Amino acid sequence: MTVDKRKGRYIAGELFDWEIHRKNMADAKGDLALIGLAVMGQNLILNMNDHGYTVVAFNRTVSKVDDFLANEAKGTKVIGAKSLEDMVSKLKKPRRVMLLVKAGQAVDAFIDKLVPLLEKGDIIIDGGNSEYNDSNRRCRDLASKGLLFVGSGVSGGEDGARYGPSLMPGGAPEAWPHIKSIFQAISAKANNEPCCDWVLEEWNKGELDSFLIEISRDILRYKDEKGEYLLEKIRDTAGQKGTGKWTAISALEYGMPVTLIGEAVFARCLSALQAERIDASKQLQGPPSSKYEGDKKKFIDDIRQVDALNVCLEVHVHALYASKIVSYAQGFMLMREAAKEFKWDLNFGGIALMWRGGCIIRSVFLGNIKQAFDKNPKLSNLLLDDFFKSEIQKCQAQRDYFGAHTYELLSNPGNFIHTNWTGHGGTVSSTTYQA
Ligand code: NAP
């Protein structure tokens, strides 16, 4: 049996014995139940366990509970449940039940089954990437039944869930005192402050940051077991889980030009049309090849020279920096518009601070965004703040790694696999679907 020392978790398991587990955990009561044992759910449970919380684990396919307890969760305080009734009976009151399942119908299906099992004041937390109108509806429906609903974006992918995600809870404010300590304990920390606070509404993530450049570097240099670059062997098609699409739809609804996210979503849609692209490439002549035909060694030597490198880097860094600033400005424009519509009193500075660690957005200038809104809470556009105005004037000029979203090899289309790119990720992956 191999043990990953960094995580202290078991990779290859032994046969799991329910009887021994039942005896060991007979009197234990769970602090929180988590439903959904895919990559996010499993890693969040292990994170909560590390922080001293007892979690009751459940999954639609119940055999995955046994697998989890026998492998990743072996030696932890995690309690397995064989049914929803079993799970609820093992919880302290008020009961806290968190869902980490596929967004949409799966969330409603679980809520419908949970309602008759819960009591007034119990809390249901949806940690998936749910569409905000669905979260609003669930919050209203459950309030009418005396239950507290929290929609909480969990950002940070597999590693974030395991070691500290950015958590963005919103919904019934009465639930916050009951979940605050656990959420703030497990969330990422930036300058010792938890990247988790209450806002009136969750905001899902945009995928921009030098963090993404950092992971692209790792992906580019990753070699498979044959010592060959893996990237070359991956099909150029990507799935989507809906967050980008919903952001673009909201942008159109509110008439806000959230162009960067819109373009990114269209690029994913185009990537999915692989057969059509291949067919077209046989009939339409594309632009002339831009492949460098000169002396490769000399070219690389030139780039190595400090001056040439500086010029290259400056162009790229400035373009990236400008696009990051613009994307944040667009995101805050969309939030401002939605806040007007729903009469939300959004704490824009607080929202920026929640993204400082763990989250895929992670950025050095989130502090500057906070300062901008502290100075002027009614700021109409981030680009009009003195700091961002001067930065933008000066400028003028990846999915499986992060969330275990899987990919297809060119040699084996239709078979979705996950690679542990960093060497410290797990083997559990997210499922593949098109939202
Ligand atoms: P996922 O692949 O999105 O979902 C798999 C889980 O959903 C499994 O537990 C599966 O149960 C359950 N499920 C699927 N369809 C169901 C249905 N019709 N009824 C009941 N259960 C159903 O898992 P994930 O990647 O861990 O993500 C969980 C949530 O977090 C999603 O909303 C996702 O968008 C969000 N999220 C993911 C990431 C990431 O990086 N992966 C990051 C942030 C947020 P079975 O095992 O029985 O199939």
Tab-separated table of C-alpha atoms and ligand atoms in Angstrom:
chain	number	residue	atom	x	y	z
A	1	MET	CA	0.000	0.000	0.000
A	2	THR	CA	1.423	3.408	-0.969
A	3	VAL	CA	0.954	6.479	1.167
A	4	ASP	CA	1.177	10.001	-0.143
A	5	LYS	CA	3.050	11.574	2.824
A	6	ARG	CA	2.150	15.183	1.910
A	7	LYS	CA	-1.539	14.438	2.200
A	8	GLY	CA	-1.271	11.505	4.547
A	9	ARG	CA	-3.799	9.726	2.431
A	10	TYR	CA	-3.985	6.199	1.130
A	11	ILE	CA	-3.807	5.759	-2.606
A	12	ALA	CA	-4.299	2.024	-2.977
A	13	GLY	CA	-6.786	0.713	-0.472
A	14	GLU	CA	-7.448	-2.486	1.395
A	15	LEU	CA	-10.810	-4.194	1.659
A	16	PHE	CA	-13.185	-1.973	3.606
A	17	ASP	CA	-14.986	-3.517	6.564
A	18	TRP	CA	-18.331	-1.825	7.276
A	19	GLU	CA	-18.718	-3.699	10.595
A	20	ILE	CA	-15.421	-2.411	12.027
A	21	HIS	CA	-16.201	1.074	10.772
A	22	ARG	CA	-19.715	0.951	12.313
A	23	LYS	CA	-18.309	-0.092	15.712
A	24	ASN	CA	-15.628	2.586	15.639
A	25	MET	CA	-18.047	5.350	14.721
A	26	ALA	CA	-21.125	4.061	16.624
A	27	ASP	CA	-21.504	7.108	18.882
A	28	ALA	CA	-19.981	9.710	16.632
A	29	LYS	CA	-22.196	12.535	15.416
A	30	GLY	CA	-21.326	14.457	12.315
A	31	ASP	CA	-20.829	18.238	12.218
A	32	LEU	CA	-21.850	18.333	8.572
A	33	ALA	CA	-22.977	15.903	5.887
A	34	LEU	CA	-21.546	16.123	2.408
A	35	ILE	CA	-23.284	14.566	-0.576
A	36	GLY	CA	-21.296	14.029	-3.788
A	37	LEU	CA	-18.074	12.075	-3.771
A	38	ALA	CA	-16.461	13.281	-6.986
A	39	VAL	CA	-13.275	15.329	-6.955
A	40	MET	CA	-14.645	18.411	-5.147
A	41	GLY	CA	-16.682	16.577	-2.522
A	42	GLN	CA	-13.966	14.123	-1.535
A	43	ASN	CA	-11.317	16.809	-1.192
A	44	LEU	CA	-13.561	19.153	0.790
A	45	ILE	CA	-14.386	16.337	3.213
A	46	LEU	CA	-10.674	15.600	3.752
A	47	ASN	CA	-10.036	19.312	4.255
A	48	MET	CA	-12.834	19.513	6.875
A	49	ASN	CA	-11.487	16.379	8.566
A	50	ASP	CA	-8.012	17.944	8.791
A	51	HIS	CA	-9.603	20.882	10.616
A	52	GLY	CA	-11.168	18.628	13.248
A	53	TYR	CA	-14.704	18.380	11.847
A	54	THR	CA	-16.562	15.086	11.629
A	55	VAL	CA	-18.169	14.729	8.221
A	56	VAL	CA	-20.851	12.249	7.174
A	57	ALA	CA	-20.291	11.248	3.541
A	58	PHE	CA	-22.952	10.154	1.065
A	59	ASN	CA	-23.193	9.671	-2.700
A	60	ARG	CA	-25.943	8.725	-5.172
A	61	THR	CA	-23.920	5.656	-6.175
A	62	VAL	CA	-23.549	4.324	-2.639
A	63	SER	CA	-20.645	1.988	-3.469
A	64	LYS	CA	-18.500	5.139	-3.867
A	65	VAL	CA	-18.961	5.791	-0.120
A	66	ASP	CA	-17.341	2.429	0.642
A	67	ASP	CA	-14.537	3.095	-1.855
A	68	PHE	CA	-13.870	6.499	-0.336
A	69	LEU	CA	-13.761	5.200	3.241
A	70	ALA	CA	-11.498	2.345	2.208
A	71	ASN	CA	-9.067	4.555	0.308
A	72	GLU	CA	-8.788	8.348	0.455
A	73	ALA	CA	-10.624	8.643	3.799
A	74	LYS	CA	-9.054	5.643	5.461
A	75	GLY	CA	-7.823	6.495	8.964
A	76	THR	CA	-9.911	9.711	9.135
A	77	LYS	CA	-12.965	10.484	11.289
A	78	VAL	CA	-15.235	10.523	8.214
A	79	ILE	CA	-18.501	8.628	8.752
A	80	GLY	CA	-20.114	6.789	5.852
A	81	ALA	CA	-23.867	6.796	5.247
A	82	LYS	CA	-25.772	4.104	3.378
A	83	SER	CA	-28.876	6.204	2.674
A	84	LEU	CA	-30.098	9.770	3.122
A	85	GLU	CA	-32.086	8.685	6.210
A	86	ASP	CA	-28.938	7.110	7.677
A	87	MET	CA	-26.981	10.289	6.878
A	88	VAL	CA	-29.511	12.636	8.521
A	89	SER	CA	-29.714	10.455	11.644
A	90	LYS	CA	-25.957	10.831	12.132
A	91	LEU	CA	-25.950	14.637	12.243
A	92	LYS	CA	-25.811	17.134	15.094
A	93	LYS	CA	-28.575	19.767	15.106
A	94	PRO	CA	-29.174	22.095	13.392
A	95	ARG	CA	-28.287	19.738	10.598
A	96	ARG	CA	-25.921	21.027	7.954
A	97	VAL	CA	-26.034	19.202	4.622
A	98	MET	CA	-23.748	20.255	1.799
A	99	LEU	CA	-24.218	19.200	-1.835
A	100	LEU	CA	-21.285	18.868	-4.254
A	101	VAL	CA	-23.085	17.288	-7.174
A	102	LYS	CA	-23.599	18.120	-10.821
A	103	ALA	CA	-25.403	21.462	-11.078
A	104	GLY	CA	-29.060	21.562	-12.143
A	105	GLN	CA	-31.492	18.693	-11.832
A	106	ALA	CA	-29.258	16.627	-9.485
A	107	VAL	CA	-29.325	19.436	-6.884
A	108	ASP	CA	-33.140	19.738	-7.041
A	109	ALA	CA	-33.527	15.960	-6.854
A	110	PHE	CA	-31.464	15.795	-3.657
A	111	ILE	CA	-33.233	18.801	-2.129
A	112	ASP	CA	-36.624	17.170	-2.784
A	113	LYS	CA	-35.496	14.000	-1.015
A	114	LEU	CA	-33.919	15.896	1.880
A	115	VAL	CA	-36.844	18.182	2.705
A	116	PRO	CA	-39.050	15.501	4.363
A	117	LEU	CA	-36.055	14.301	6.396
A	118	LEU	CA	-35.038	17.694	7.805
A	119	GLU	CA	-36.506	19.950	10.504
A	120	LYS	CA	-37.129	23.674	10.791
A	121	GLY	CA	-33.826	25.561	11.054
A	122	ASP	CA	-31.750	22.866	9.324
A	123	ILE	CA	-29.421	24.081	6.591
A	124	ILE	CA	-28.879	22.904	2.996
A	125	ILE	CA	-25.734	24.259	1.337
A	126	ASP	CA	-25.222	23.908	-2.409
A	127	GLY	CA	-21.466	24.045	-3.054
A	128	GLY	CA	-21.730	23.394	-6.812
A	129	ASN	CA	-21.635	25.835	-9.682
A	130	SER	CA	-25.355	26.467	-9.756
A	131	GLU	CA	-26.991	29.110	-11.899
A	132	TYR	CA	-27.865	32.052	-9.645
A	133	ASN	CA	-31.567	32.075	-10.605
A	134	ASP	CA	-31.752	28.424	-9.475
A	135	SER	CA	-30.126	29.404	-6.155
A	136	ASN	CA	-32.592	32.264	-5.650
A	137	ARG	CA	-35.508	29.925	-6.347
A	138	ARG	CA	-34.173	27.254	-3.959
A	139	CYS	CA	-33.619	29.848	-1.240
A	140	ARG	CA	-37.230	31.073	-1.549
A	141	ASP	CA	-38.759	27.570	-1.740
A	142	LEU	CA	-36.834	26.254	1.244
A	143	ALA	CA	-37.528	29.390	3.316
A	144	SER	CA	-41.247	28.705	2.864
A	145	LYS	CA	-40.633	25.282	4.442
A	146	GLY	CA	-38.618	26.682	7.351
A	147	LEU	CA	-35.273	25.477	5.982
A	148	LEU	CA	-32.220	27.654	5.417
A	149	PHE	CA	-30.582	27.528	1.995
A	150	VAL	CA	-27.028	28.652	1.249
A	151	GLY	CA	-25.578	28.750	-2.262
A	152	SER	CA	-21.822	28.803	-1.929
A	153	GLY	CA	-19.465	28.919	-4.870
A	154	VAL	CA	-16.375	26.823	-4.114
A	155	SER	CA	-13.450	27.938	-6.220
A	156	GLY	CA	-9.981	26.475	-6.365
A	157	GLY	CA	-10.450	23.144	-8.127
A	158	GLU	CA	-9.074	19.945	-6.657
A	159	ASP	CA	-6.129	21.473	-4.792
A	160	GLY	CA	-8.223	24.350	-3.471
A	161	ALA	CA	-10.900	22.007	-2.162
A	162	ARG	CA	-8.223	19.905	-0.450
A	163	TYR	CA	-6.028	22.644	1.041
A	164	GLY	CA	-8.084	25.861	1.039
A	165	PRO	CA	-10.719	27.018	-1.446
A	166	SER	CA	-12.206	30.445	-1.863
A	167	LEU	CA	-15.774	30.091	-0.554
A	168	MET	CA	-18.518	32.495	-1.572
A	169	PRO	CA	-21.616	31.846	0.543
A	170	GLY	CA	-24.903	33.665	0.069
A	171	GLY	CA	-28.564	32.964	0.782
A	172	ALA	CA	-30.366	32.784	4.137
A	173	PRO	CA	-28.333	35.022	6.502
A	174	GLU	CA	-29.575	33.077	9.578
A	175	ALA	CA	-27.459	30.137	8.349
A	176	TRP	CA	-24.163	32.053	8.469
A	177	PRO	CA	-23.512	31.804	12.258
A	178	HIS	CA	-23.935	28.009	11.969
A	179	ILE	CA	-21.501	27.537	9.092
A	180	LYS	CA	-19.083	30.430	9.591
A	181	SER	CA	-16.496	28.605	11.709
A	182	ILE	CA	-16.280	25.536	9.489
A	183	PHE	CA	-16.228	27.580	6.258
A	184	GLN	CA	-13.605	29.992	7.506
A	185	ALA	CA	-11.484	27.151	8.934
A	186	ILE	CA	-11.265	25.264	5.647
A	187	SER	CA	-10.990	28.236	3.278
A	188	ALA	CA	-7.792	29.628	1.812
A	189	LYS	CA	-6.043	32.310	3.858
A	190	ALA	CA	-4.516	35.482	2.493
A	191	ASN	CA	-2.518	37.536	5.030
A	192	ASN	CA	-4.026	35.235	7.710
A	193	GLU	CA	-7.551	36.289	6.777
A	194	PRO	CA	-9.973	33.615	5.491
A	195	CYS	CA	-10.995	33.957	1.826
A	196	CYS	CA	-14.593	33.470	2.805
A	197	ASP	CA	-17.193	35.956	3.929
A	198	TRP	CA	-20.919	36.496	3.629
A	199	VAL	CA	-22.188	38.377	0.676
A	200	LEU	CA	-25.674	38.647	-0.363
A	201	GLU	CA	-25.159	36.636	-3.453
A	202	GLU	CA	-22.504	34.344	-4.842
A	203	TRP	CA	-20.483	35.271	-7.849
A	204	ASN	CA	-19.021	32.531	-9.929
A	205	LYS	CA	-15.539	32.624	-11.233
A	206	GLY	CA	-13.831	33.986	-14.282
A	207	GLU	CA	-10.761	32.219	-15.551
A	208	LEU	CA	-8.047	34.819	-15.816
A	209	ASP	CA	-4.832	35.246	-14.000
A	210	SER	CA	-1.124	34.782	-14.124
A	211	PHE	CA	-1.935	31.684	-12.074
A	212	LEU	CA	-3.273	30.274	-15.349
A	213	ILE	CA	-0.020	31.157	-17.079
A	214	GLU	CA	1.780	29.334	-14.275
A	215	ILE	CA	-0.247	26.148	-14.750
A	216	SER	CA	0.113	26.398	-18.549
A	217	ARG	CA	3.883	26.239	-18.044
A	218	ASP	CA	3.485	23.022	-16.003
A	219	ILE	CA	1.175	21.498	-18.606
A	220	LEU	CA	3.501	22.400	-21.500
A	221	ARG	CA	6.426	20.618	-19.911
A	222	TYR	CA	4.536	17.556	-18.589
A	223	LYS	CA	5.811	14.293	-20.131
A	224	ASP	CA	3.933	10.980	-20.178
A	225	GLU	CA	5.334	7.590	-19.212
A	226	LYS	CA	6.993	7.334	-22.647
A	227	GLY	CA	8.885	10.554	-21.964
A	228	GLU	CA	6.867	12.366	-24.655
A	229	TYR	CA	5.012	15.661	-24.267
A	230	LEU	CA	1.407	14.866	-23.275
A	231	LEU	CA	-0.096	18.107	-24.617
A	232	GLU	CA	0.595	17.118	-28.225
A	233	LYS	CA	-1.548	14.015	-27.713
A	234	ILE	CA	-4.650	15.715	-26.309
A	235	ARG	CA	-7.690	16.341	-28.555
A	236	ASP	CA	-8.352	20.045	-29.045
A	237	THR	CA	-11.927	19.908	-27.774
A	238	ALA	CA	-13.219	21.136	-24.407
A	239	GLY	CA	-16.449	20.534	-22.518
A	240	GLN	CA	-18.204	23.093	-20.357
A	241	LYS	CA	-20.045	22.932	-17.093
A	242	GLY	CA	-22.087	26.079	-17.537
A	243	THR	CA	-20.542	28.865	-15.443
A	244	GLY	CA	-19.063	30.735	-18.421
A	245	LYS	CA	-22.231	30.290	-20.443
A	246	TRP	CA	-24.421	31.563	-17.593
A	247	THR	CA	-22.164	34.578	-17.118
A	248	ALA	CA	-22.422	35.392	-20.834
A	249	ILE	CA	-26.222	34.936	-20.758
A	250	SER	CA	-26.489	37.235	-17.735
A	251	ALA	CA	-24.256	39.776	-19.487
A	252	LEU	CA	-26.650	39.819	-22.455
A	253	GLU	CA	-29.694	40.012	-20.179
A	254	TYR	CA	-28.305	43.022	-18.336
A	255	GLY	CA	-26.767	44.575	-21.464
A	256	MET	CA	-23.263	44.520	-20.007
A	257	PRO	CA	-20.305	43.996	-22.383
A	258	VAL	CA	-18.579	41.115	-20.598
A	259	THR	CA	-16.622	40.444	-23.781
A	260	LEU	CA	-13.665	38.509	-22.392
A	261	ILE	CA	-15.733	35.753	-20.819
A	262	GLY	CA	-18.063	35.703	-23.855
A	263	GLU	CA	-15.134	35.164	-26.219
A	264	ALA	CA	-13.710	32.435	-23.994
A	265	VAL	CA	-17.050	30.589	-24.014
A	266	PHE	CA	-17.269	30.863	-27.819
A	267	ALA	CA	-13.719	29.503	-28.105
A	268	ARG	CA	-14.830	26.444	-26.111
A	269	CYS	CA	-17.926	26.046	-28.329
A	270	LEU	CA	-15.713	26.222	-31.434
A	271	SER	CA	-13.340	23.668	-29.961
A	272	ALA	CA	-16.254	21.247	-29.505
A	273	LEU	CA	-17.038	21.382	-33.262
A	274	GLN	CA	-13.982	19.318	-34.064
A	275	ALA	CA	-15.472	17.242	-36.900
A	276	GLU	CA	-16.778	20.371	-38.648
A	277	ARG	CA	-13.428	22.108	-38.219
A	278	ILE	CA	-11.531	19.177	-39.711
A	279	ASP	CA	-13.955	18.998	-42.632
A	280	ALA	CA	-13.662	22.738	-43.276
A	281	SER	CA	-9.870	22.621	-43.087
A	282	LYS	CA	-9.912	20.206	-46.047
A	283	GLN	CA	-11.986	22.570	-48.154
A	284	LEU	CA	-10.995	26.068	-47.055
A	285	GLN	CA	-7.520	27.415	-47.364
A	286	GLY	CA	-6.456	28.945	-44.063
A	287	PRO	CA	-3.947	31.757	-43.559
A	288	PRO	CA	-0.351	31.030	-44.614
A	289	SER	CA	1.643	29.044	-42.056
A	290	SER	CA	3.230	31.261	-39.467
A	291	LYS	CA	5.771	28.593	-38.526
A	292	TYR	CA	9.237	30.086	-38.093
A	293	GLU	CA	11.343	28.924	-41.009
A	294	GLY	CA	14.693	30.554	-40.114
A	295	ASP	CA	17.619	29.334	-38.020
A	296	LYS	CA	15.943	27.982	-34.850
A	297	LYS	CA	19.103	28.067	-32.721
A	298	LYS	CA	19.864	31.651	-33.653
A	299	PHE	CA	16.257	32.657	-32.954
A	300	ILE	CA	16.366	31.089	-29.479
A	301	ASP	CA	19.748	32.714	-28.827
A	302	ASP	CA	18.296	36.089	-29.838
A	303	ILE	CA	15.378	35.653	-27.488
A	304	ARG	CA	17.749	34.706	-24.693
A	305	GLN	CA	19.443	38.085	-24.992
A	306	VAL	CA	18.188	40.305	-22.239
A	307	ASP	CA	16.991	43.175	-24.457
A	308	ALA	CA	15.035	40.959	-26.830
A	309	LEU	CA	13.545	39.050	-23.933
A	310	ASN	CA	12.502	42.210	-22.182
A	311	VAL	CA	10.736	43.494	-25.282
A	312	CYS	CA	8.882	40.181	-25.728
A	313	LEU	CA	7.932	39.906	-22.100
A	314	GLU	CA	6.813	43.489	-21.845
A	315	VAL	CA	4.422	43.159	-24.761
A	316	HIS	CA	2.946	39.951	-23.378
A	317	VAL	CA	2.854	41.054	-19.771
A	318	HIS	CA	1.243	44.373	-20.645
A	319	ALA	CA	-1.363	42.763	-22.888
A	320	LEU	CA	-2.172	40.188	-20.228
A	321	TYR	CA	-2.275	42.786	-17.467
A	322	ALA	CA	-4.555	45.064	-19.481
A	323	SER	CA	-6.911	42.198	-20.311
A	324	LYS	CA	-7.017	41.170	-16.642
A	325	ILE	CA	-7.942	44.673	-15.554
A	326	VAL	CA	-10.603	44.942	-18.270
A	327	SER	CA	-12.059	41.565	-17.324
A	328	TYR	CA	-12.396	42.576	-13.662
A	329	ALA	CA	-13.944	45.879	-14.696
A	330	GLN	CA	-16.469	43.978	-16.850
A	331	GLY	CA	-17.254	41.494	-14.070
A	332	PHE	CA	-17.911	44.267	-11.564
A	333	MET	CA	-20.103	46.069	-14.143
A	334	LEU	CA	-22.239	42.935	-14.416
A	335	MET	CA	-22.496	42.579	-10.635
A	336	ARG	CA	-23.421	46.249	-10.297
A	337	GLU	CA	-26.232	45.843	-12.840
A	338	ALA	CA	-27.548	42.642	-11.203
A	339	ALA	CA	-27.412	44.374	-7.805
A	340	LYS	CA	-29.604	47.202	-9.177
A	341	GLU	CA	-32.118	44.725	-10.579
A	342	PHE	CA	-32.366	42.580	-7.432
A	343	LYS	CA	-31.822	45.464	-4.975
A	344	TRP	CA	-28.778	43.729	-3.507
A	345	ASP	CA	-26.497	45.745	-1.291
A	346	LEU	CA	-23.253	44.173	-2.540
A	347	ASN	CA	-19.997	44.698	-0.707
A	348	PHE	CA	-17.764	44.941	-3.809
A	349	GLY	CA	-14.542	45.387	-1.824
A	350	GLY	CA	-15.382	42.328	0.319
A	351	ILE	CA	-16.100	40.308	-2.819
A	352	ALA	CA	-12.647	41.137	-4.205
A	353	LEU	CA	-10.955	40.094	-0.953
A	354	MET	CA	-12.633	36.661	-0.954
A	355	TRP	CA	-10.795	35.829	-4.164
A	356	ARG	CA	-7.283	36.471	-2.874
A	357	GLY	CA	-6.312	32.880	-2.172
A	358	GLY	CA	-7.373	29.431	-3.268
A	359	CYS	CA	-9.630	30.708	-6.015
A	360	ILE	CA	-8.654	30.345	-9.668
A	361	ILE	CA	-8.982	34.155	-9.945
A	362	ARG	CA	-6.142	34.791	-7.463
A	363	SER	CA	-4.601	38.100	-8.391
A	364	VAL	CA	-2.188	40.590	-6.938
A	365	PHE	CA	-4.444	43.566	-7.513
A	366	LEU	CA	-7.553	42.371	-5.673
A	367	GLY	CA	-6.360	44.563	-2.789
A	368	ASN	CA	-6.377	47.546	-5.165
A	369	ILE	CA	-9.969	46.736	-6.123
A	370	LYS	CA	-10.924	46.732	-2.438
A	371	GLN	CA	-9.219	50.114	-1.975
A	372	ALA	CA	-11.009	51.488	-5.040
A	373	PHE	CA	-14.435	50.565	-3.624
A	374	ASP	CA	-13.472	51.681	-0.099
A	375	LYS	CA	-12.609	55.100	-1.535
A	376	ASN	CA	-15.784	55.277	-3.568
A	377	PRO	CA	-18.456	52.639	-2.837
A	378	LYS	CA	-20.508	54.032	-5.725
A	379	LEU	CA	-17.686	53.721	-8.260
A	380	SER	CA	-19.429	53.192	-11.604
A	381	ASN	CA	-16.511	51.439	-13.303
A	382	LEU	CA	-13.217	50.102	-11.986
A	383	LEU	CA	-11.341	51.711	-14.871
A	384	LEU	CA	-12.328	55.139	-13.518
A	385	ASP	CA	-10.500	54.609	-10.217
A	386	ASP	CA	-7.169	56.521	-10.130
A	387	PHE	CA	-5.041	53.384	-9.706
A	388	PHE	CA	-6.671	51.406	-12.511
A	389	LYS	CA	-6.903	54.480	-14.740
A	390	SER	CA	-3.161	54.940	-14.546
A	391	GLU	CA	-2.402	51.191	-14.908
A	392	ILE	CA	-4.541	50.775	-18.003
A	393	GLN	CA	-3.076	53.902	-19.578
A	394	LYS	CA	0.436	52.548	-19.011
A	395	CYS	CA	-0.457	49.231	-20.619
A	396	GLN	CA	-2.044	50.269	-23.943
A	397	ALA	CA	-0.645	47.669	-25.653
A	398	GLN	CA	-6.749	25.435	-18.836
A	399	ARG	CA	-9.078	22.939	-17.367
A	400	ASP	CA	-7.881	19.382	-16.286
A	401	TYR	CA	-4.879	20.789	-14.363
A	402	PHE	CA	-7.122	22.887	-12.193
A	403	GLY	CA	-10.379	21.047	-11.710
A	404	ALA	CA	-9.677	17.481	-12.822
A	405	HIS	CA	-12.142	18.102	-15.667
A	406	THR	CA	-10.548	15.342	-17.792
A	407	TYR	CA	-9.532	15.346	-21.482
A	408	GLU	CA	-9.432	13.004	-24.477
A	409	LEU	CA	-6.263	11.691	-26.102
A	410	LEU	CA	-6.044	12.033	-29.883
A	411	SER	CA	-5.314	8.318	-29.953
A	412	ASN	CA	-8.433	7.429	-27.944
A	413	PRO	CA	-11.306	9.861	-28.579
A	414	GLY	CA	-14.374	9.409	-26.406
A	415	ASN	CA	-12.349	8.114	-23.459
A	416	PHE	CA	-12.037	10.908	-20.876
A	417	ILE	CA	-9.038	10.675	-18.572
A	418	HIS	CA	-7.397	12.712	-15.836
A	419	THR	CA	-3.676	13.265	-15.216
A	420	ASN	CA	-2.121	14.132	-11.892
A	421	TRP	CA	-0.136	17.004	-13.443
A	422	THR	CA	1.477	18.228	-10.258
A	423	GLY	CA	2.393	14.886	-8.728
A	424	HIS	CA	0.467	15.798	-5.555
A	425	GLY	CA	-3.105	15.754	-6.926
A	426	GLY	CA	-5.360	12.741	-6.559
A	427	THR	CA	-6.727	10.222	-9.003
A	428	VAL	CA	-10.407	11.164	-8.552
A	429	SER	CA	-11.741	13.222	-11.445
A	430	SER	CA	-14.719	15.382	-12.216
A	431	THR	CA	-17.299	13.937	-14.630
A	432	THR	CA	-17.493	15.144	-18.236
A	433	TYR	CA	-20.623	16.789	-19.577
A	434	GLN	CA	-21.736	19.656	-21.784
A	435	ALA	CA	-23.875	22.263	-20.046
B	1	NAP	P1	-19.222	16.481	-10.944
B	1	NAP	O1	-18.517	15.613	-11.890
B	1	NAP	O2	-19.696	17.816	-11.414
B	1	NAP	O3	-20.493	15.708	-10.326
B	1	NAP	C1	-20.370	14.374	-9.908
B	1	NAP	C2	-21.249	14.135	-8.698
B	1	NAP	O4	-22.622	14.467	-9.028
B	1	NAP	C3	-21.243	12.670	-8.297
B	1	NAP	O5	-21.355	12.601	-6.901
B	1	NAP	C4	-22.479	12.148	-8.989
B	1	NAP	O6	-23.004	10.984	-8.375
B	1	NAP	C5	-23.432	13.296	-8.795
B	1	NAP	N1	-24.517	13.297	-9.765
B	1	NAP	C6	-24.423	13.499	-11.098
B	1	NAP	N2	-25.648	13.428	-11.663
B	1	NAP	C7	-26.519	13.172	-10.674
B	1	NAP	C8	-27.935	12.999	-10.600
B	1	NAP	N3	-28.696	13.107	-11.683
B	1	NAP	N4	-28.507	12.776	-9.384
B	1	NAP	C9	-27.750	12.705	-8.270
B	1	NAP	N5	-26.397	12.857	-8.268
B	1	NAP	C10	-25.801	13.092	-9.457
B	1	NAP	O7	-18.298	16.632	-9.643
B	1	NAP	P2	-17.210	17.731	-9.249
B	1	NAP	O8	-16.308	18.065	-10.382
B	1	NAP	O9	-16.647	17.285	-7.960
B	1	NAP	O10	-18.087	19.055	-9.028
B	1	NAP	C11	-19.148	19.117	-8.066
B	1	NAP	C12	-19.792	20.503	-8.185
B	1	NAP	O11	-18.760	21.486	-7.905
B	1	NAP	C13	-20.324	20.825	-9.593
B	1	NAP	O12	-21.434	21.669	-9.475
B	1	NAP	C14	-19.174	21.560	-10.243
B	1	NAP	O13	-19.587	22.418	-11.291
B	1	NAP	C15	-18.623	22.353	-9.041
B	1	NAP	N6	-17.195	22.729	-9.126
B	1	NAP	C16	-16.269	21.899	-9.703
B	1	NAP	C17	-14.949	22.299	-9.750
B	1	NAP	C18	-13.879	21.419	-10.341
B	1	NAP	O14	-12.793	21.946	-10.511
B	1	NAP	N7	-14.125	20.142	-10.622
B	1	NAP	C19	-14.569	23.546	-9.204
B	1	NAP	C20	-15.535	24.344	-8.588
B	1	NAP	C21	-16.849	23.925	-8.546
B	1	NAP	P3	-22.593	9.528	-8.918
B	1	NAP	O15	-21.242	9.248	-8.333
B	1	NAP	O16	-23.656	8.643	-8.424
B	1	NAP	O17	-22.552	9.626	-10.428
